[in-house]
C-alpha cells in the first residue's frame, strides 16, 4: 500500500518537513552524490591518471545504462541534452522537400523544437536556397495512424508525456513507423528511473538524467540502435566523436569518420561531472527491479487520482496504470499561484502550461498523498470556482 517510502529518505538531501512531489521537474538528490563530486575533483586534479579514471566512470555508466535498458554497451552514449541529440539526428538526414515528421500536439519542446525551428528557417528563406527540412505534422491522441503517410520520415514521441502523464504503447508506434519505413525516435525522460525500459523498440532514444534517474543536467543518455540503423552516421563532429586514433591527422588529406558507437553524440569532451553523479544514482537505483519502483509510485498515482475524483477535481492523466507514468496532472486556472501557495504550505509540486503536476518517486509514500489532499483541493476551489473542468 506504499505506506512507507521504498527509498530511505535519510539517504537524500531534503528540506525537513517538505513534501517533495515534483520528480518530473527535479528529483531529490542523493547524499552519496557529494562523494561523487569529491571523487571527480580528486580525479580532475590528478593529471593523465585522473583522465583515465574519468574514462572508466564513463564506461561504467554506459554499462549500467545498457543493462537497465536491455541494449548493447556500444549503443549507449551521451549527448549534452535531449535537444542536442535530437538535433544531431535531424541534421544527419538527407531530407527531401516533401518529407514530414509526426509529433503529438502537446509533445515536449526538445522533440518538436529542432524540427519546427528548422522548418521555420526554410520558410523564412526568401531565396528558396539550399535549406531542406521536413514539414512537422501534429496529431492528437489516437490520430497517429491517420496522420502518418508514405512521406513520413520520422516519428518522435515521449514514452510518458510530460504534459499529462500519458504513457503510449511503443509497440504500436514501432508498427506504424515500420508500415511507412519511418525512423522511430523516443524520449524516455519521463520514464527512465522508475519503470522498465526496452530501448530496442526505437531507432534512436534519449533521456535527460535529472528527474527519476536522480542525476543532474549536463548529460543526457543517447541510444543508437545499430541493428536497425547500421549505416547511420552523424554529419558533424569534434575531437571526441571522430575516429582519429592516437596520432594527429594530416587534416588536408585525412578522410574523417565518426566513431562507430553511440559516443559519437559527444562531439566534445563528455560531461564527466554529471557522469560521476549519474553513476552514483544508477548504482543506487539498481538495488530494485524497475517494476518494483513502478508498482510503488503507481500505488500513489492511483490513490491520488481516486481521491481527486471524490472531490470532483478532474485530472487529465488517464486512470489506468498501463496508460500513465508516475505523474498526475490537473488543468487549473492560475496554476502558478496554486503551486506557490502549496510551497508555502510545505508541498513542492510543479506548474506550467496551465496545470499543476504531482510526481512521485521511491522516496514518497501514501502520507504524501494525504498531505496533497489536505491542501490542494482548497486551493483548487479557491482559484477555480467557476471552472468548467469540475
Coordinates of N, CA and C in Angstrom, one line a residue, residues 243-365:
X243 N 36.7 9.4 -35.3 CA 37.6 8.2 -35.2 C 39.0 8.6 -35.6
X244 N 39.7 9.4 -34.8 CA 41.0 10.0 -35.1 C 42.2 9.1 -34.8
X245 N 42.0 8.2 -33.8 CA 43.2 7.5 -33.3 C 44.1 8.3 -32.5
X246 N 45.3 7.8 -32.1 CA 46.2 8.5 -31.2 C 47.1 9.5 -31.9
X247 N 47.2 9.4 -33.2 CA 48.1 10.2 -34.0 C 47.4 11.4 -34.6
X248 N 48.0 12.6 -34.5 CA 47.4 13.8 -35.1 C 47.3 13.6 -36.6
X249 N 46.1 13.7 -37.1 CA 45.9 13.5 -38.6 C 46.4 14.6 -39.4
X250 N 46.7 14.3 -40.7 CA 47.0 15.4 -41.6 C 45.7 15.9 -42.2
X251 N 45.2 17.0 -41.6 CA 43.9 17.4 -41.9 C 43.6 17.6 -43.4
X252 N 44.5 18.1 -44.1 CA 44.3 18.4 -45.5 C 44.1 17.1 -46.4
X253 N 44.5 16.0 -45.9 CA 44.4 14.8 -46.7 C 43.7 13.6 -45.9
X254 N 43.4 13.9 -44.7 CA 42.8 12.8 -43.9 C 41.3 12.6 -44.1
X255 N 40.9 11.4 -44.4 CA 39.5 11.1 -44.5 C 38.9 11.0 -43.1
X256 N 37.9 11.9 -42.8 CA 37.4 11.9 -41.4 C 36.1 11.0 -41.3
X257 N 36.1 10.2 -40.3 CA 34.9 9.4 -40.0 C 34.5 9.5 -38.5
X258 N 33.2 9.4 -38.3 CA 32.7 9.4 -36.9 C 33.0 8.0 -36.3
X259 N 33.2 8.0 -35.0 CA 33.4 6.8 -34.3 C 32.1 5.9 -34.4
X260 N 32.3 4.6 -34.5 CA 31.1 3.7 -34.8 C 30.5 3.2 -33.5
X261 N 30.2 4.1 -32.6 CA 29.4 3.8 -31.4 C 28.6 5.0 -31.0
X262 N 27.7 4.9 -30.0 CA 26.8 6.0 -29.6 C 27.6 7.1 -28.9
X263 N 28.9 7.0 -28.6 CA 29.6 8.1 -28.1 C 29.8 9.2 -29.1
X264 N 29.4 8.9 -30.3 CA 29.5 9.9 -31.4 C 28.6 11.1 -31.1
X265 N 27.6 10.9 -30.1 CA 26.8 12.0 -29.7 C 27.5 13.0 -28.8
X266 N 28.7 12.6 -28.3 CA 29.5 13.6 -27.6 C 30.6 14.1 -28.5
X267 N 30.3 15.3 -29.1 CA 31.3 15.8 -30.1 C 32.5 16.3 -29.4
X268 N 32.3 16.9 -28.2 CA 33.5 17.4 -27.4 C 33.6 16.5 -26.2
X269 N 34.4 17.0 -25.2 CA 34.5 16.2 -24.0 C 33.2 15.8 -23.4
X270 N 33.0 14.6 -23.0 CA 31.8 14.2 -22.3 C 31.7 15.0 -21.0
X271 N 30.5 15.2 -20.5 CA 30.3 16.0 -19.2 C 30.6 15.0 -18.1
X272 N 31.9 15.0 -17.7 CA 32.3 14.0 -16.7 C 31.7 14.2 -15.3
X273 N 31.6 15.4 -14.9 CA 31.0 15.6 -13.5 C 29.5 15.0 -13.5
X274 N 28.6 15.4 -14.4 CA 27.3 14.7 -14.4 C 27.4 13.2 -14.5
X275 N 28.4 12.7 -15.2 CA 28.5 11.2 -15.4 C 28.9 10.6 -14.0
X276 N 29.8 11.3 -13.2 CA 30.1 10.8 -11.9 C 28.9 10.7 -11.0
X277 N 28.1 11.8 -11.1 CA 26.9 11.8 -10.3 C 25.9 10.7 -10.7
X278 N 25.8 10.6 -12.1 CA 24.8 9.6 -12.6 C 25.2 8.2 -12.2
X279 N 26.5 7.9 -12.1 CA 26.9 6.5 -11.7 C 26.5 6.2 -10.3
X280 N 26.6 7.2 -9.4 CA 26.1 7.1 -8.0 C 24.6 6.8 -8.0
X281 N 23.9 7.5 -8.9 CA 22.4 7.3 -9.0 C 22.0 5.9 -9.5
X282 N 22.7 5.5 -10.6 CA 22.3 4.2 -11.2 C 22.7 3.1 -10.3
X283 N 23.8 3.2 -9.6 CA 24.2 2.1 -8.6 C 23.2 2.0 -7.5
X284 N 22.6 3.2 -7.1 CA 21.6 3.2 -6.1 C 20.3 2.6 -6.6
X285 N 19.9 3.0 -7.8 CA 18.6 2.5 -8.3 C 18.6 1.0 -8.7
X286 N 19.7 0.5 -9.0 CA 19.7 -0.9 -9.5 C 19.5 -1.9 -8.3
X287 N 19.4 -1.4 -7.1 CA 19.1 -2.2 -6.0 C 17.6 -2.8 -6.1
X288 N 16.8 -2.1 -6.9 CA 15.4 -2.5 -7.1 C 15.2 -2.8 -8.6
X289 N 14.4 -3.8 -8.8 CA 13.9 -4.0 -10.1 C 13.0 -2.8 -10.5
X290 N 13.1 -2.3 -11.7 CA 12.4 -1.1 -12.0 C 10.9 -1.3 -11.9
X291 N 10.4 -2.5 -12.1 CA 9.0 -2.8 -12.0 C 8.5 -2.7 -10.5
X292 N 9.4 -2.9 -9.6 CA 9.1 -2.7 -8.2 C 8.9 -1.2 -7.8
X293 N 9.8 -0.4 -8.4 CA 9.7 1.1 -8.2 C 8.4 1.6 -8.9
X294 N 8.1 1.1 -10.1 CA 6.9 1.4 -10.8 C 5.7 1.1 -10.0
X295 N 5.6 -0.1 -9.4 CA 4.5 -0.5 -8.6 C 4.3 0.4 -7.4
X296 N 5.4 0.8 -6.8 CA 5.3 1.7 -5.7 C 4.7 3.1 -6.1
X297 N 5.3 3.7 -7.1 CA 4.8 5.0 -7.5 C 3.4 5.0 -8.1
X298 N 3.0 3.9 -8.7 CA 1.7 3.9 -9.3 C 0.6 3.6 -8.2
X299 N 1.0 3.0 -7.1 CA 0.1 2.9 -6.0 C -0.2 4.4 -5.5
X300 N 0.7 5.3 -5.6 CA 0.5 6.6 -5.2 C -0.3 7.4 -6.2
X301 N 0.0 7.2 -7.5 CA -0.7 7.9 -8.6 C -2.2 7.5 -8.6
X302 N -2.5 6.2 -8.5 CA -3.8 5.8 -8.5 C -4.6 6.3 -7.2
X303 N -3.9 6.3 -6.1 CA -4.6 6.8 -4.9 C -4.9 8.2 -5.0
X304 N -4.0 9.0 -5.6 CA -4.3 10.4 -5.8 C -5.4 10.7 -6.8
X305 N -5.4 9.9 -7.9 CA -6.4 10.1 -8.9 C -7.8 9.7 -8.3
X306 N -7.9 8.7 -7.5 CA -9.2 8.3 -6.9 C -9.6 9.4 -5.9
X307 N -8.7 10.0 -5.1 CA -9.1 11.0 -4.1 C -9.5 12.3 -4.8
X308 N -8.8 12.6 -5.9 CA -9.2 13.8 -6.6 C -10.6 13.7 -7.2
X309 N -10.9 12.5 -7.6 CA -12.3 12.2 -8.2 C -13.4 12.4 -7.1
X310 N -13.1 12.0 -5.9 CA -14.1 12.2 -4.8 C -14.4 13.7 -4.5
X311 N -13.4 14.5 -4.9 CA -13.6 16.0 -4.7 C -14.0 16.7 -6.0
X312 N -14.4 15.9 -7.0 CA -14.9 16.4 -8.3 C -13.8 17.2 -9.0
X313 N -12.6 16.9 -8.8 CA -11.4 17.5 -9.4 C -11.0 16.6 -10.6
X314 N -11.1 17.1 -11.8 CA -10.7 16.3 -12.9 C -9.2 16.3 -13.2
X315 N -8.6 15.2 -13.4 CA -7.2 15.1 -13.8 C -7.2 14.7 -15.3
X316 N -6.2 15.3 -16.0 CA -6.0 15.0 -17.4 C -5.2 13.7 -17.6
X317 N -4.7 13.1 -16.5 CA -4.0 11.9 -16.6 C -4.9 10.7 -16.6
X318 N -4.7 9.8 -17.6 CA -5.5 8.6 -17.6 C -5.4 7.8 -16.3
X319 N -6.5 7.2 -15.9 CA -6.6 6.5 -14.6 C -5.9 5.1 -14.7
X320 N -6.0 4.4 -15.8 CA -5.4 3.1 -15.9 C -3.9 3.1 -15.8
X321 N -3.4 2.2 -15.0 CA -1.9 2.2 -14.7 C -1.1 2.0 -16.0
X322 N -1.6 1.2 -16.9 CA -0.8 0.9 -18.1 C -0.8 2.1 -19.1
X323 N -1.6 3.1 -18.7 CA -1.7 4.3 -19.6 C -1.1 5.6 -19.0
X324 N -0.5 5.4 -17.8 CA 0.1 6.6 -17.2 C 1.4 6.3 -16.5
X325 N 2.2 7.3 -16.3 CA 3.5 7.1 -15.6 C 3.5 7.3 -14.2
X326 N 4.4 8.2 -13.7 CA 4.5 8.5 -12.2 C 4.0 9.9 -11.9
X327 N 3.3 10.5 -12.8 CA 2.7 11.9 -12.5 C 1.2 11.9 -12.7
X328 N 0.6 12.9 -11.9 CA -0.8 13.2 -12.0 C -0.9 14.7 -12.3
X329 N -1.6 15.1 -13.3 CA -1.7 16.5 -13.7 C -3.2 16.9 -13.6
X330 N -3.4 18.2 -13.2 CA -4.7 18.8 -13.1 C -4.7 20.1 -13.8
X331 N -5.5 20.3 -14.8 CA -5.6 21.6 -15.5 C -6.2 22.6 -14.6
X332 N -5.6 23.7 -14.4 CA -6.0 24.7 -13.4 C -5.9 26.1 -13.9
X333 N -6.9 26.9 -13.5 CA -6.7 28.3 -13.6 C -5.7 28.8 -12.6
X334 N -4.8 29.7 -12.9 CA -3.8 30.2 -12.0 C -3.0 29.2 -11.3
X335 N -2.5 28.2 -12.1 CA -1.7 27.1 -11.6 C -0.5 27.6 -10.9
X336 N 0.1 28.7 -11.4 CA 1.3 29.2 -10.8 C 1.1 29.6 -9.3
X337 N 0.0 30.3 -9.1 CA -0.3 30.8 -7.8 C -0.6 29.6 -6.8
X338 N -1.3 28.6 -7.4 CA -1.6 27.4 -6.6 C -0.3 26.7 -6.1
X339 N 0.6 26.5 -7.1 CA 1.9 25.9 -6.7 C 2.7 26.7 -5.7
X340 N 2.6 28.0 -5.8 CA 3.3 28.9 -4.9 C 2.7 28.7 -3.5
X341 N 1.4 28.7 -3.5 CA 0.7 28.6 -2.2 C 1.0 27.2 -1.5
X342 N 1.0 26.2 -2.4 CA 1.4 24.8 -1.9 C 2.8 24.8 -1.3
X343 N 3.7 25.5 -1.9 CA 5.1 25.5 -1.4 C 5.1 26.2 0.0
X344 N 4.3 27.2 0.1 CA 4.3 27.9 1.4 C 3.7 26.9 2.5
X345 N 2.9 26.0 2.1 CA 2.3 25.0 3.0 C 3.2 23.8 3.1
X346 N 4.4 23.8 2.5 CA 5.3 22.7 2.7 C 5.2 21.6 1.7
X347 N 4.6 21.9 0.5 CA 4.4 20.8 -0.6 C 5.0 21.4 -1.8
X348 N 6.1 20.7 -2.4 CA 6.7 21.1 -3.6 C 6.1 20.3 -4.8
X349 N 5.2 20.9 -5.5 CA 4.7 20.4 -6.8 C 5.3 21.1 -7.9
X350 N 4.7 21.0 -9.1 CA 5.3 21.7 -10.3 C 4.1 22.3 -11.1
X351 N 4.4 23.4 -11.7 CA 3.4 24.1 -12.5 C 3.9 24.4 -13.9
X352 N 3.1 24.9 -14.7 CA 3.5 25.2 -16.1 C 2.4 24.8 -17.1
X353 N 2.2 25.6 -18.1 CA 1.2 25.3 -19.2 C -0.2 25.1 -18.6
X354 N -0.5 25.8 -17.6 CA -1.9 25.8 -17.1 C -2.3 24.5 -16.4
X355 N -1.3 23.9 -15.7 CA -1.7 22.7 -15.0 C -0.7 22.5 -13.8
X356 N -1.3 21.9 -12.8 CA -0.4 21.5 -11.6 C -0.1 20.0 -11.8
X357 N 1.2 19.7 -11.5 CA 1.7 18.3 -11.7 C 2.3 17.8 -10.4
X358 N 1.8 16.6 -10.0 CA 2.3 15.9 -8.9 C 3.0 14.7 -9.4
X359 N 4.3 14.5 -9.0 CA 5.1 13.4 -9.5 C 5.7 12.7 -8.3
X360 N 5.6 11.3 -8.3 CA 6.1 10.5 -7.2 C 7.3 9.7 -7.6
X361 N 8.2 9.4 -6.6 CA 9.3 8.5 -6.8 C 9.4 7.6 -5.6
X362 N 10.4 6.8 -5.5 CA 10.5 5.8 -4.4 C 10.7 6.4 -3.0
X363 N 11.0 7.7 -2.9 CA 11.1 8.3 -1.6 C 9.8 8.9 -1.1
X364 N 8.7 8.7 -1.9 CA 7.4 9.2 -1.5 C 6.6 8.0 -0.9
X365 N 5.5 8.3 -0.2 CA 4.6 7.3 0.4 C 3.2 7.9 0.5

